[in-house]
Every structure is written in structure tokens, then in C-alpha cells.
Short mmCIF file of C-alpha atoms and ligand atoms in Angstrom, two decimals:
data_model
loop_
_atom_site.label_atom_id
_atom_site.label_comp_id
_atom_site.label_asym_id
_atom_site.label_seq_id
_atom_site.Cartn_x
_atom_site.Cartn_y
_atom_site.Cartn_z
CA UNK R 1 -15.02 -0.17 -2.55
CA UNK R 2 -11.49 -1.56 -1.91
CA UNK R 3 -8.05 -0.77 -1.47
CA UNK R 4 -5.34 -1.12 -3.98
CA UNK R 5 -1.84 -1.53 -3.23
CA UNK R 6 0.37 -0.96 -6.32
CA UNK R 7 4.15 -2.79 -6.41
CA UNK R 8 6.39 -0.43 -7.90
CA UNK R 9 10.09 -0.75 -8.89
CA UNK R 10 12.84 -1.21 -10.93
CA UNK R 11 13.33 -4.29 -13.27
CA UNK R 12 13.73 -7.49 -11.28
CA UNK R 13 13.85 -6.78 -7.75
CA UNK R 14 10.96 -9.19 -7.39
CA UNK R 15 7.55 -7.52 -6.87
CA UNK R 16 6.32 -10.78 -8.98
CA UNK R 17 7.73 -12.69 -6.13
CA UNK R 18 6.03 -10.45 -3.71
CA UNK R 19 3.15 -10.72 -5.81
CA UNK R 20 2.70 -14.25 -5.67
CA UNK R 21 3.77 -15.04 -1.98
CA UNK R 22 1.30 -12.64 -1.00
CA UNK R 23 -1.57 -13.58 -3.29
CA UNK R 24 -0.63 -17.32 -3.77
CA UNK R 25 -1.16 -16.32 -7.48
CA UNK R 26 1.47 -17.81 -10.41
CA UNK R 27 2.74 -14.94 -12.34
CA UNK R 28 5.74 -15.49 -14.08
CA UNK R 29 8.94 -14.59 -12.06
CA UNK R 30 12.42 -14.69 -13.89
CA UNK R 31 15.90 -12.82 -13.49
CA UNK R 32 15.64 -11.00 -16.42
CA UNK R 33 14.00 -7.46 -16.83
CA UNK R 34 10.25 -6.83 -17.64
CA UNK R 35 9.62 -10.48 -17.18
CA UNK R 36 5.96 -8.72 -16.48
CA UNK R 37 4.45 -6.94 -19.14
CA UNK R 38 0.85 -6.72 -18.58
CA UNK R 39 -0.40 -5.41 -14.79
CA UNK R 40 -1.80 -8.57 -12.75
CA UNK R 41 -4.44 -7.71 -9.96
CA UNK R 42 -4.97 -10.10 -7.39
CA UNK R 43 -6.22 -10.64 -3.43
CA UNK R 44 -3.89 -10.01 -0.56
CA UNK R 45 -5.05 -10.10 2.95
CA UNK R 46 -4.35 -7.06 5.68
CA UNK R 47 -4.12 -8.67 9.50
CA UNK R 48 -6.55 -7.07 11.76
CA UNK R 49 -6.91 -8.72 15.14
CA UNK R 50 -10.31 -9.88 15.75
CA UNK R 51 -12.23 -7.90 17.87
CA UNK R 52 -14.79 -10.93 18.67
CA UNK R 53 -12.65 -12.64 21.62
CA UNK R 54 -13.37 -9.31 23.37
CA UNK R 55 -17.31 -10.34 22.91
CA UNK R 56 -16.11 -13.54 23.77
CA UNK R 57 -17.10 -15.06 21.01
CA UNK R 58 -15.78 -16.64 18.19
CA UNK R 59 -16.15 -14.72 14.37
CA UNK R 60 -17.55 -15.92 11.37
CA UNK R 61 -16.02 -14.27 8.42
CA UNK R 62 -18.13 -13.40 5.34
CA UNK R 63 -14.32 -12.49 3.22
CA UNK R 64 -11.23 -13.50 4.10
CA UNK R 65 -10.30 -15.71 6.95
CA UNK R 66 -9.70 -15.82 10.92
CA UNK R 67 -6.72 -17.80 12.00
CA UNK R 68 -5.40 -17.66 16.02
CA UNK R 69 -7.53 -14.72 16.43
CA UNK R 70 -6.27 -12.60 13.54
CA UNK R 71 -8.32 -11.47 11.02
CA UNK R 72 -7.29 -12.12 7.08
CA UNK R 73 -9.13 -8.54 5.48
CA UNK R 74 -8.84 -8.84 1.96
CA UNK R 75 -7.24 -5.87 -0.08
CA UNK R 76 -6.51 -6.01 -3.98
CA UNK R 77 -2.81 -6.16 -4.49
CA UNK R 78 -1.32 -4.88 -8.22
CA UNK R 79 2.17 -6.16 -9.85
CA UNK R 80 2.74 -3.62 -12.40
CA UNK R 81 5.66 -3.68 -14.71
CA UNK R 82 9.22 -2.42 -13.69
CA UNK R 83 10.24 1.02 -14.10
CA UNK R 84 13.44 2.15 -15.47
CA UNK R 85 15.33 5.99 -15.54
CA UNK R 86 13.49 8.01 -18.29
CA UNK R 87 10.01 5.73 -17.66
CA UNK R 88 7.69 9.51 -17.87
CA UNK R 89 10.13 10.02 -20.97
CA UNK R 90 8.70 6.70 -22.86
CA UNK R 91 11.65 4.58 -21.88
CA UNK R 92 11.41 1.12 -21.03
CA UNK R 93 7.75 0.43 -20.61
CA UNK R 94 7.29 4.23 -19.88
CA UNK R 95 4.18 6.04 -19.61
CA UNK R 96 2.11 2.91 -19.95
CA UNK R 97 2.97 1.20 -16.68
CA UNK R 98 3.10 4.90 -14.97
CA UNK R 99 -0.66 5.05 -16.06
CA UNK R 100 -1.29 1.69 -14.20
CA UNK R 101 0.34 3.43 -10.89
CA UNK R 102 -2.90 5.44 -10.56
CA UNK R 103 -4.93 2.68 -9.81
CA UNK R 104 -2.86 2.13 -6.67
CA UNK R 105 -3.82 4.08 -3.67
CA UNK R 106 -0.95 3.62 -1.47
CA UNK R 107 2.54 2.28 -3.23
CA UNK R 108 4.92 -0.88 -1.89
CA UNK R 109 8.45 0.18 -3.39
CA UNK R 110 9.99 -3.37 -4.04
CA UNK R 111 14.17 -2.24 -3.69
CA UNK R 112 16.33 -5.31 -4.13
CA UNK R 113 18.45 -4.94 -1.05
CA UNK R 114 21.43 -7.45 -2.25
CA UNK R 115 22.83 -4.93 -4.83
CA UNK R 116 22.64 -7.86 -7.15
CA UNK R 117 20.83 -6.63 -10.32
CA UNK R 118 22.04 -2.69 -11.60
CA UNK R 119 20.00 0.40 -12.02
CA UNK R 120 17.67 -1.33 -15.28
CA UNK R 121 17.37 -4.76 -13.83
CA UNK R 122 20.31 -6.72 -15.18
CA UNK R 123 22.43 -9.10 -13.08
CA UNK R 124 25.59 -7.32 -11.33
CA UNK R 125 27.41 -6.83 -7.93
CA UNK R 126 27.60 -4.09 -5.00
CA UNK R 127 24.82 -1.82 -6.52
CA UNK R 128 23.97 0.57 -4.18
CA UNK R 129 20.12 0.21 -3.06
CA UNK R 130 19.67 4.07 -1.99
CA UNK R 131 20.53 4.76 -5.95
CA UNK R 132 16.59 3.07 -5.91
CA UNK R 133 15.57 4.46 -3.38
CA UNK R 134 15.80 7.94 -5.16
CA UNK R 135 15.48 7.05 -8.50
CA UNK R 136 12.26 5.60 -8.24
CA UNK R 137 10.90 9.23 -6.28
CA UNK R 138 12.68 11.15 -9.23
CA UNK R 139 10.96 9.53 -11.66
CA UNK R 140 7.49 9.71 -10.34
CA UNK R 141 7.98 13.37 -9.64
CA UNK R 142 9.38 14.13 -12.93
CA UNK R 143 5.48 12.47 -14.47
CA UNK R 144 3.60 14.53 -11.94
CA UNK R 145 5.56 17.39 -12.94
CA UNK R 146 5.26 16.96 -16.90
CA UNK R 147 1.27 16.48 -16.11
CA UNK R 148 1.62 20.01 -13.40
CA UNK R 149 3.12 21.81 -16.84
CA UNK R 150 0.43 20.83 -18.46
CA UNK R 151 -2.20 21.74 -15.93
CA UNK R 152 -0.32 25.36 -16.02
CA UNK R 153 -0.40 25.50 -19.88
CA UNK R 154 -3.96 24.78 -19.35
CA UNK R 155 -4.42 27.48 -17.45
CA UNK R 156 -2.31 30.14 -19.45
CA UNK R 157 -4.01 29.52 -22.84
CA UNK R 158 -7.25 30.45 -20.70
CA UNK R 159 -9.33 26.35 -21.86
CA UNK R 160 -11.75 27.61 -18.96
CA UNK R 161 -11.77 31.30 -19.81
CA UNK R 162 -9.42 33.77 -17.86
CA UNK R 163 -11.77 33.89 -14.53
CA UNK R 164 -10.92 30.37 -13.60
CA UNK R 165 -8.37 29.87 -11.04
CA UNK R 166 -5.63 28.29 -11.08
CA UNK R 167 -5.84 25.61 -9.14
CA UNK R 168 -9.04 24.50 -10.91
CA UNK R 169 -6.77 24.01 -13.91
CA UNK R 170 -4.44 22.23 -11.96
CA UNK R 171 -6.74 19.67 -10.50
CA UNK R 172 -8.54 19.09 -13.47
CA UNK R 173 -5.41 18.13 -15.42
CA UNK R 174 -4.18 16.16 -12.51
CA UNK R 175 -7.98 14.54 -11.90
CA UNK R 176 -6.42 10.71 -12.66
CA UNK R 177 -3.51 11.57 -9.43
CA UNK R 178 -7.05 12.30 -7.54
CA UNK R 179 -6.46 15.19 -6.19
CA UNK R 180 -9.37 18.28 -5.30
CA UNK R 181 -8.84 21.53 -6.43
CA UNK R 182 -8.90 22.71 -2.75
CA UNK R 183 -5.99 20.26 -2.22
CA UNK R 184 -4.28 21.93 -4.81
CA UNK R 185 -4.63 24.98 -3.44
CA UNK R 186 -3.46 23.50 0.12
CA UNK R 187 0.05 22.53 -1.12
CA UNK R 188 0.60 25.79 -3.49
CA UNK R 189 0.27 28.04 -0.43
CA UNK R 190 1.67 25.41 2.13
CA UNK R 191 4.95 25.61 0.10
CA UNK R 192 4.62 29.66 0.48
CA UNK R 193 3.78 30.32 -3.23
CA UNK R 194 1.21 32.92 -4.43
CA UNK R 195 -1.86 31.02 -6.49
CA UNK R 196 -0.18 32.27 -9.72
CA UNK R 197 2.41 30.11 -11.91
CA UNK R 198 3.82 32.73 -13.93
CA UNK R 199 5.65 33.22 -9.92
CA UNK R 200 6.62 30.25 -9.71
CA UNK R 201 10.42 28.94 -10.79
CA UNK R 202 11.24 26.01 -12.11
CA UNK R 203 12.20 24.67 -8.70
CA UNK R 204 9.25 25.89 -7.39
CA UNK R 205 7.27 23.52 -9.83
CA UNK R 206 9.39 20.82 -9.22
CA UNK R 207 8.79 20.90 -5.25
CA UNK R 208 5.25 21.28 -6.00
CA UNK R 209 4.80 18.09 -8.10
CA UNK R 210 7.12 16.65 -5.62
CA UNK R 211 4.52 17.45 -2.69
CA UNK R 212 1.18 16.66 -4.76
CA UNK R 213 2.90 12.95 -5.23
CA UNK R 214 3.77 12.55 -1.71
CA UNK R 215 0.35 13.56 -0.98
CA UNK R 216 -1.38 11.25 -3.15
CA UNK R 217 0.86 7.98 -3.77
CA UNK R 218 2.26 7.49 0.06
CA UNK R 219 4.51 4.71 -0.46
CA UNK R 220 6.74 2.60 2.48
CA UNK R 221 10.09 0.44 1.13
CA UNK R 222 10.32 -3.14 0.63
CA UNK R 223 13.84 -4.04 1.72
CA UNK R 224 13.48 -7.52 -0.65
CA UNK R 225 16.07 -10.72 -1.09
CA UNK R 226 16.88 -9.89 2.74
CA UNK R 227 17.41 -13.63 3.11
CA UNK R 228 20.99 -12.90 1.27
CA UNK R 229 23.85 -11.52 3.66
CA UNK R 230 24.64 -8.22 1.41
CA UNK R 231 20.97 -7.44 1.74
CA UNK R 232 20.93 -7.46 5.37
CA UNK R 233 24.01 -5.62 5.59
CA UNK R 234 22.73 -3.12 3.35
CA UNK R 235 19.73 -2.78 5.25
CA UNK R 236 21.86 -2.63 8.70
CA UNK R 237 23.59 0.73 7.01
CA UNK R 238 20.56 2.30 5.63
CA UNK R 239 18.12 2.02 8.10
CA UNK R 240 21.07 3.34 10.34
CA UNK R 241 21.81 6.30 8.01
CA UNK R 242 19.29 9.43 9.35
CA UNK R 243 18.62 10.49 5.94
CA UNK R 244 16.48 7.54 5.78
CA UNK R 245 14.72 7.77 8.96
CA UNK R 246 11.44 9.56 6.83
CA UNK R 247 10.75 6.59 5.06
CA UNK R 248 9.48 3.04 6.11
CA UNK R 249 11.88 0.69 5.49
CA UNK R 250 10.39 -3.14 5.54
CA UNK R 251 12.81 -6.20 5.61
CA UNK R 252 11.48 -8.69 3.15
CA UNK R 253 12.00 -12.02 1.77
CA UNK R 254 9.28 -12.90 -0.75
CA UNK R 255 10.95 -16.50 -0.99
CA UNK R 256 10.85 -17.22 2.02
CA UNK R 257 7.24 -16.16 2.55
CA UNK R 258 6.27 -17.93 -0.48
CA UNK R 259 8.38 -21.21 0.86
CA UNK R 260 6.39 -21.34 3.95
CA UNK R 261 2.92 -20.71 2.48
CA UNK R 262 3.42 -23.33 0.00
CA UNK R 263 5.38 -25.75 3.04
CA UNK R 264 1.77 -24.78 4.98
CA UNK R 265 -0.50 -26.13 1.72
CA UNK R 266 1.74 -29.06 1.43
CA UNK R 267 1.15 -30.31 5.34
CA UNK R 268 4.60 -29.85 6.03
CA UNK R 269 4.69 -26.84 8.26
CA UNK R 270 2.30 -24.95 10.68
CA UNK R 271 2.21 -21.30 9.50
CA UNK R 272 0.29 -18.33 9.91
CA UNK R 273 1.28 -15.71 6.97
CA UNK R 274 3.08 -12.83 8.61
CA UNK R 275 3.98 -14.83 12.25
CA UNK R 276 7.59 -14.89 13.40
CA UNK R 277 7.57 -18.71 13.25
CA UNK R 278 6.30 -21.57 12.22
CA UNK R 279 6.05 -25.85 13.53
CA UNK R 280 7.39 -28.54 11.61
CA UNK R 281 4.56 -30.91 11.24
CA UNK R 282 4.77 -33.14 8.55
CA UNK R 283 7.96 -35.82 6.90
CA UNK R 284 11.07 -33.87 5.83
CA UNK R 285 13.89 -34.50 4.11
CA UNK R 286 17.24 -33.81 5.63
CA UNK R 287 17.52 -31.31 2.78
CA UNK R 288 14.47 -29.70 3.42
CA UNK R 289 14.93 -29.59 7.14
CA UNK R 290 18.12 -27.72 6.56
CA UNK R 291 15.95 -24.95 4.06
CA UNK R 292 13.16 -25.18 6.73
CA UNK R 293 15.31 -24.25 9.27
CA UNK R 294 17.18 -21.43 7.75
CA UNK R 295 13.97 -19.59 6.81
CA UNK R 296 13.59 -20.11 10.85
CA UNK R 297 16.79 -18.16 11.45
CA UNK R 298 15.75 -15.43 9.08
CA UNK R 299 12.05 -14.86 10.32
CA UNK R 300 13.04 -15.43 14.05
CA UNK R 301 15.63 -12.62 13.52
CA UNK R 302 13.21 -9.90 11.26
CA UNK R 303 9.97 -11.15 12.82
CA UNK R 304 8.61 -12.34 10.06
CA UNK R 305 9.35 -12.50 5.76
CA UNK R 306 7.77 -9.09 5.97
CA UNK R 307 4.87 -9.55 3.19
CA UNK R 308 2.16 -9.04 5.42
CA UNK R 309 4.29 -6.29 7.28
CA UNK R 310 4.99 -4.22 4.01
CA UNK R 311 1.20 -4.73 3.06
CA UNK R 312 -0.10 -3.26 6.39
CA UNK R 313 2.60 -0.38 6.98
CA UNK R 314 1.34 0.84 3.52
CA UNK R 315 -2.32 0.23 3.89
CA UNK R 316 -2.58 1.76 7.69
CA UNK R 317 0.77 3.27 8.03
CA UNK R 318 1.29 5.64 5.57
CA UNK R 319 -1.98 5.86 3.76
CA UNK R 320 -4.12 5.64 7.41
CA UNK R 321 -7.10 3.33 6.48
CA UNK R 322 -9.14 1.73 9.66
CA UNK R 323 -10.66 -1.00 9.84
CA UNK R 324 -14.72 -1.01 11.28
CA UNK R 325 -16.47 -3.96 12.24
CA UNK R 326 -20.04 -3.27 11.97
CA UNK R 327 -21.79 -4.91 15.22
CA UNK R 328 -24.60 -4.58 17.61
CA UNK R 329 -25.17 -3.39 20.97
CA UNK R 330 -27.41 -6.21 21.84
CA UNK R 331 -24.39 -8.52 20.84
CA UNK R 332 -22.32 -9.33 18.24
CA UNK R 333 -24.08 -12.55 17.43
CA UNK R 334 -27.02 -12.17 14.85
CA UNK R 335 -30.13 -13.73 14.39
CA UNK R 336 -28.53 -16.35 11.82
CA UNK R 337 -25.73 -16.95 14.10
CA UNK R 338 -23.11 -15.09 12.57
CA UNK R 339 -20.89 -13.25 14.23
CA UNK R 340 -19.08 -10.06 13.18
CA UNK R 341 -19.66 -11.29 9.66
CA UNK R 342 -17.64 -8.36 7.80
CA UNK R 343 -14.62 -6.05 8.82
CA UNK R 344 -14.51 -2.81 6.42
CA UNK R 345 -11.52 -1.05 5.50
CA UNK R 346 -11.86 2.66 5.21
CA UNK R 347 -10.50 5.76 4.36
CA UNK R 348 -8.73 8.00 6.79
CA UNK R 349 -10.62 9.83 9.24
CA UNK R 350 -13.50 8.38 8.54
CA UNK R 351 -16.82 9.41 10.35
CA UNK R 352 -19.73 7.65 11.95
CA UNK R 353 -21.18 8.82 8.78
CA UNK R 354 -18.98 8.05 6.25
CA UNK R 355 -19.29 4.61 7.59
CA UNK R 356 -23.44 4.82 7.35
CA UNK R 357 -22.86 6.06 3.76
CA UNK R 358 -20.53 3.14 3.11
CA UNK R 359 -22.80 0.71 3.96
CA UNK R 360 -25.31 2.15 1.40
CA UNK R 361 -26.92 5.32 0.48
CA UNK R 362 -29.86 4.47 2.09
CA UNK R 363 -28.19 3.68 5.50
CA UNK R 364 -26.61 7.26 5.25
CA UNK R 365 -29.71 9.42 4.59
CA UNK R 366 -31.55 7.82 7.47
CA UNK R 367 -28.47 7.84 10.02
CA UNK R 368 -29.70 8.79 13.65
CA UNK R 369 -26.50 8.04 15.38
CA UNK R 370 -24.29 5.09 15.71
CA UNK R 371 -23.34 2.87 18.63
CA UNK R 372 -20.03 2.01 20.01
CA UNK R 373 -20.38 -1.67 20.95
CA UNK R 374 -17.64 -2.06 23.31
CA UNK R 375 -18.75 0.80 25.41
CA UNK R 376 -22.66 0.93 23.68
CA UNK R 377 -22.23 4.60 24.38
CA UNK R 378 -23.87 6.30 21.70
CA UNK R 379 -21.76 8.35 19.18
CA UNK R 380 -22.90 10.97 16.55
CA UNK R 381 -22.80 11.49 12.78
CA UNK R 382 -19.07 13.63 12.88
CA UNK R 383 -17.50 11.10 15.45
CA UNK R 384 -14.32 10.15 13.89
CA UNK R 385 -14.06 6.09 14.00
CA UNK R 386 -10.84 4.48 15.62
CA UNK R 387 -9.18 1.44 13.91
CA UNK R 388 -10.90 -1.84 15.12
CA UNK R 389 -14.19 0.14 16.12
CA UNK R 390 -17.61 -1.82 16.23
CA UNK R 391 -20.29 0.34 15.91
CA UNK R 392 -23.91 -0.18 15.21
CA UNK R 393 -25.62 2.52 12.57
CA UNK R 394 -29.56 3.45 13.67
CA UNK R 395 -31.60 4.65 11.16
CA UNK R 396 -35.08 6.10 10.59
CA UNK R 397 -35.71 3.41 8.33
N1 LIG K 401 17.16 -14.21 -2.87
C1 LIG K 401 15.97 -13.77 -3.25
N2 LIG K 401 15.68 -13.62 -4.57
C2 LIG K 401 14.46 -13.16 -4.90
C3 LIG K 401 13.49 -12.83 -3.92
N3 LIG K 401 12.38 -12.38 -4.57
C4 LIG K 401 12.64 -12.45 -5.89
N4 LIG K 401 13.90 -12.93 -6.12
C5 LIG K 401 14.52 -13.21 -7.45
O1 LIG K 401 14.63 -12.00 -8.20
C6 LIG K 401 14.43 -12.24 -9.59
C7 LIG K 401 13.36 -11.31 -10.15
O2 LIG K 401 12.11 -11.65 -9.59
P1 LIG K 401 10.71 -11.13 -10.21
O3 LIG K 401 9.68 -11.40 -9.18
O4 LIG K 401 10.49 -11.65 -11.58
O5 LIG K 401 11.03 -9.56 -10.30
P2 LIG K 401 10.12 -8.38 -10.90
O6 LIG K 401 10.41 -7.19 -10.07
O7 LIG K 401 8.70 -8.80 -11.00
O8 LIG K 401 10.76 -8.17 -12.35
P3 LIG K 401 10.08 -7.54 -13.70
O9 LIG K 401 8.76 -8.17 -13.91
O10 LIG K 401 11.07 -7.87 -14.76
O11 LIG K 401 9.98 -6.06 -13.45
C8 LIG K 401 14.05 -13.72 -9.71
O12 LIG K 401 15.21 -14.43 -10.10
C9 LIG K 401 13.62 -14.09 -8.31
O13 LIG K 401 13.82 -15.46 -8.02
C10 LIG K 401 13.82 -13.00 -2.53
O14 LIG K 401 13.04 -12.76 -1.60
N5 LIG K 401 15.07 -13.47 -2.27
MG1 LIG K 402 7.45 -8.96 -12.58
#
């Protein structure tokens, strides 16, 4: 199993860009709308810091990479075509692209913070980004809801026979959102509504598909093209506006992250993807000097182009993942000299257990208990695991 973060947006705000910076893939990129037609999946790294100094040893990594004791986890990353108003009504690229969304379990919204390209993607001036920032909620609540009316129609016309209940309907029509039936059941009542629809207004439905998408596509903001000045005073004023304080709000540039990482490949810088700077090593130009060091300026003042930022805040912000090192108590070093060869993302809450099963069936049905290698206390099946945990499974087998 791995995690899939989706890029979501309008027309030309530059989740290709994003795309490629943080993938080093060559999709095309172009300031026109629905330059990308056709989803493109590739590998993006999550930083973990590596828990094998503390062993005092150096890691080997099986996937990904180690670099200044950071840990490169690799997650699959998904640029998905832009999304314009009316998208769950067919428009644009419509319910096409919305279908690719579901693939995604946690959402990067790509907003293009300079105001430069309008509400569909073409070039313009002073466009508001919180006019985004909305739009792009509305219309993913306006799909759940047209699936949630279906679910109810579902349930009215009695598919299932009339001793079904409701929320089985529900969840079976929403089954590609993946969401339980108990879930369902969860938000109905959380939102103080009796477990029958023919109660429920059309307000009431709209809140409700509005909570089941919050619930299953958590999502944090890329702020991009914050290397322009209107995009960082844009994101000065919104970030500053309380209305906005429920949301994560990343300040990105994907060209400048891109710049660097191919400045790295080329010899001519020192840079770690996501660090706050970087060292001039190689021959410059006076011309590329002056580029070099205005990237400087920007990632010395935002800490960073904010790829790798955006990429984590979704993966362990909002949607919670951890990430497990499996180890041993006798050492982290094994008998063929590798040393904490894999670091596992996984889901929320995740128990000693859930981590046994992970590893393979096998490992699960004979768990004894597990080991936490730091402390090599032992810790049992329903322990809840902590981000950066190592922890040895024991078996029967
Ligand atoms: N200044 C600046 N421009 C950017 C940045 N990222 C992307 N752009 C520009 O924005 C335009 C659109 O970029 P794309 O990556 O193609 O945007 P997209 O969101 O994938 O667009 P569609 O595929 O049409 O939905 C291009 O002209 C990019 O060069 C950035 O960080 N800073
Ligand atoms: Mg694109």
C-alpha cells in the first residue's frame, strides 16, 4: 500500500509545475488552460528524519533516499486535470477528472496566489485568490452531493428492500468517496439529523455532503507563484484574514523548487529538496548568480519553495499518516548489515497490529506483541504507534 496525494485546481495555477518539481517528472506545463488532459502519477518523497543517528548508526534505505539525516519516504503524487465552475455539471473536463480525485487520499489545492490567470484559467490581473479558495470546496461538495441524492433515491425506491437503513444506502452509493456505512451514520447524527432523509432539507443535504467530503478528501492550500510580489501580498492578507485560519495555507514556488533541483543535478548548487537554503558550488554566470540569488531571498524568507512542505502538511497534517520504522531490540543493524532498511507510512491511528498486519497476513495472525526499540519496552497488539516509532513485531511463527 501507498499514499496518494491528488493536485487539484483550477486551470493553470501550476499543479504541472508542482508536479514536476516535486517528482522531477516532464509533464507538459503551459499558460493556457487544460494544458493536462490525461492524469499523470508519479513518485514524490515525504521528509521523515531518520531515526538511525539515535542508534547511532547510519541507515541504509531500501526506497527512497537519506540525505543530512533526513529521510526521502516515497509517496505517489497525482496531477489531475484542472477544474472549472460547473466541473460535477460536465463542464470543462467535468466528471471525468472528478472521478480521478478519488484515487487521491488527501488533496494539495494548487491556488495561484498572483491573481494572474481568472476564475477558468485564462491570463488576467488582480483576481482574487479566496474566489479559489471557495470555488474549488463548492464544487466538490456540489459532486458529493449529486452522488448523496442518489444514495437517498436509492434508498426511497427501496434497491435493498424497505428494511435496509439508510445509511447502508448511503455508503454503498458513496463506496468510491470510501466511506463505511457506520461513518455515514457518524456525520448524519453528528450534524443533529434523525437517520431518515425524507427530514432532511435541502440545506441539510448540502451540509451533509459538505461534511462527508471534509471527512474523506482533507485537503491543505498551495499558496503557488509566491515568488511574484502580488502573490506574497495576497498571501500576507489572507493568511491574516481569520476566516482563513481553518485551513492550511502553504507558500509555494514550484519554479523555484524546480530551479534548484535541476541547479543541484547540474553541479551548480548544493541543495537538499525542502531546506531553507542552498551553497553555490559550481561556475555561474553573472546572470545566473543574480536568478540563484533571488531564489535565496525567497526561500530564506518562506523557509523553503514549499513543495516538500505542502506534500507533508497534507500527508501528516491533515490526513494524520505516521511513519514506522520496523527495527530490532537487539539493534537496528541486521544480519546483512542493513540498517533500518524500510520506513512505512501508515494510516492514522494505527496499532501495533495494524502494523503486524501490514507487514503481511502472516505476521498479523501470529502477533505476540511488539517491541519499542528506543525504550525495548514491550507494547501490545491495541498500542497505538507514534510517528517515527521503531518497533519490532514477535510472532509465534
Ligand atoms: N511565477 C510562477 N509561475 C508559475 C509557477 N508555477 C507555474 N507557473 C506558471 O503557470 C502556468 C501554468 O502552469 P501549469 O503547471 O501548466 O498549470 P496547471 O495547473 O497544470 O494547468 P492545467 O494543466 O491547464 O490545468 C505556466 O505558465 C507556468 O510557468 C511558479 O511557481 N511561479
Ligand atoms: Mg497541468
Amino acid at each position: 500500500m501507498s499514499y496518494k496525494i491528488g493536485l487539484v485546481g483550477k486551470p493553470s495555477v501550476g499543479k504541472s509545475s508542482f508536479f514536476n518539481a516535486a517528482t522531477m517528472n516532464d509533464v507538459p506545463e503551459g499558460a493556457y488552460p487544460f494544458t493536462t488532459i490525461d492524469p499523470s502519477v508519479g513518485e514524490a518523497y515525504v521528509r521523515v528524519e531518520c531515526a538511525a543517528p539515535e542508534f547511532g548508526e547510519t541507515c541504509t534505505p531500501e526506497t527512497g533516499f537519506c540525505e543530512g539525516g533526513t529521510r526521502f519516504v516515497p509517496t505517489k503524487l497525482v496531477d489531475v486535470a484542472g477544474l472549472i465552475p460547473g466541473a460535477h455539471e460536465g463542464k470543462g473536463l467535468g466528471n471525468q477528472f472528478l472521478t480521478d480525485l478519488n484515487e487521491a487520499d488527501v488533496l494539495v489545492h494548487v491556488v495561484d496566489f498572483s491573481g494572474t490567470t481568472d476564475v477558468e484559467g485564462e491570463a488576467t490581473e488582480g483576481h482574487d485568490p479566496r474566489e479559489d479558495i471557495a470555488f474549488l470546496e463548492d464544487e466538490l461538495d456540489q459532486w458529493y452531493l449529486g452522488v448523496l441524492e442518489k444514495g437517498i433515491e436509492r434508498y426511497r425506491t427501496g434497491y435493498h428492500g424497505a428494511d435496509k437503513d439508510v445509511e447502508v444506502s448511503l455508503a454503498e452509493q458513496m463506496d468510491a468517496f470510501g466511506i463505511t456505512k457506520d461513518e455515514v451514520k457518524q456525520v448524519v447524527l453528528a450534524q443533529g439529523l434523525d437517520l431518515d432523509p425524507d427530514t432532511w432539507t435541502e440545506p441539510d443535504r448540502l451540509e451533509l455532503a459538505r461534511e462527508i467530503r471534509k471527512r474523506t478528501k482533507p485537503m491543505v492550500v498551495a499558496a503557488n507563484k509566491m515568488d511574484t510580489p502580488e502573490a506574497q501580498a495576497n498571501f500576507a492578507e489572507i493568511t491574516a484574514d481569520p476566516d482563513y485560519d481553518h485551513l492550511t495555507v502553504v507558500p509555494v514556488s514550484a519554479h523555484a523548487e524546480k530551479a534548484l533541483k535541476k541547479a543541484d543535478e547540474a553541479g551548480v548548487v548544493d541543495y537538499t529538496p525542502g531546506a531553507s537554503d542552498f551553497e553555490v558550488v559550481g561556475d555561474v554566470s553573472m546572470e545566473q548568480k543574480t536568478g540563484l540569488e533571488r531564489i535565496r531571498d525567497f526561500v530564506t524568507e518562506y523557509e523553503g519553495t514549499g513543495v516538500q512542505r505542502a506534500l507533508e502538511a497534507a500527508l501528516f497534517g491533515e490526513l494524520g499518516a505516521v511513519a514506522v520504522f520496523p527495527g530490532s531490540s537487539k539493534g537496528v543493524v541486521t544480519d546483512e548489515g542493513k540498517v533500518l532498511r524500510d520506513c512505512f507510512l501508515l494510516p492514522p491511528n494505527s496499532t501495533t497490529e495494524d502494523f503486524a498486519y501490514f507487514l503481511h497476513t502472516d505476521i498479523g495472525d501470529g502477533l505476540l506483541h511488539g517491541i519499542d526499540c528506543r525504550s525495548k519496552r514491550q507494547i501490545g497488539a491495541d498500542h497505538e504507534l507514534d510517528h517515527r516509532d521503531v518497533v519490532e513485531i514477535l510472532t509465534t511463527n
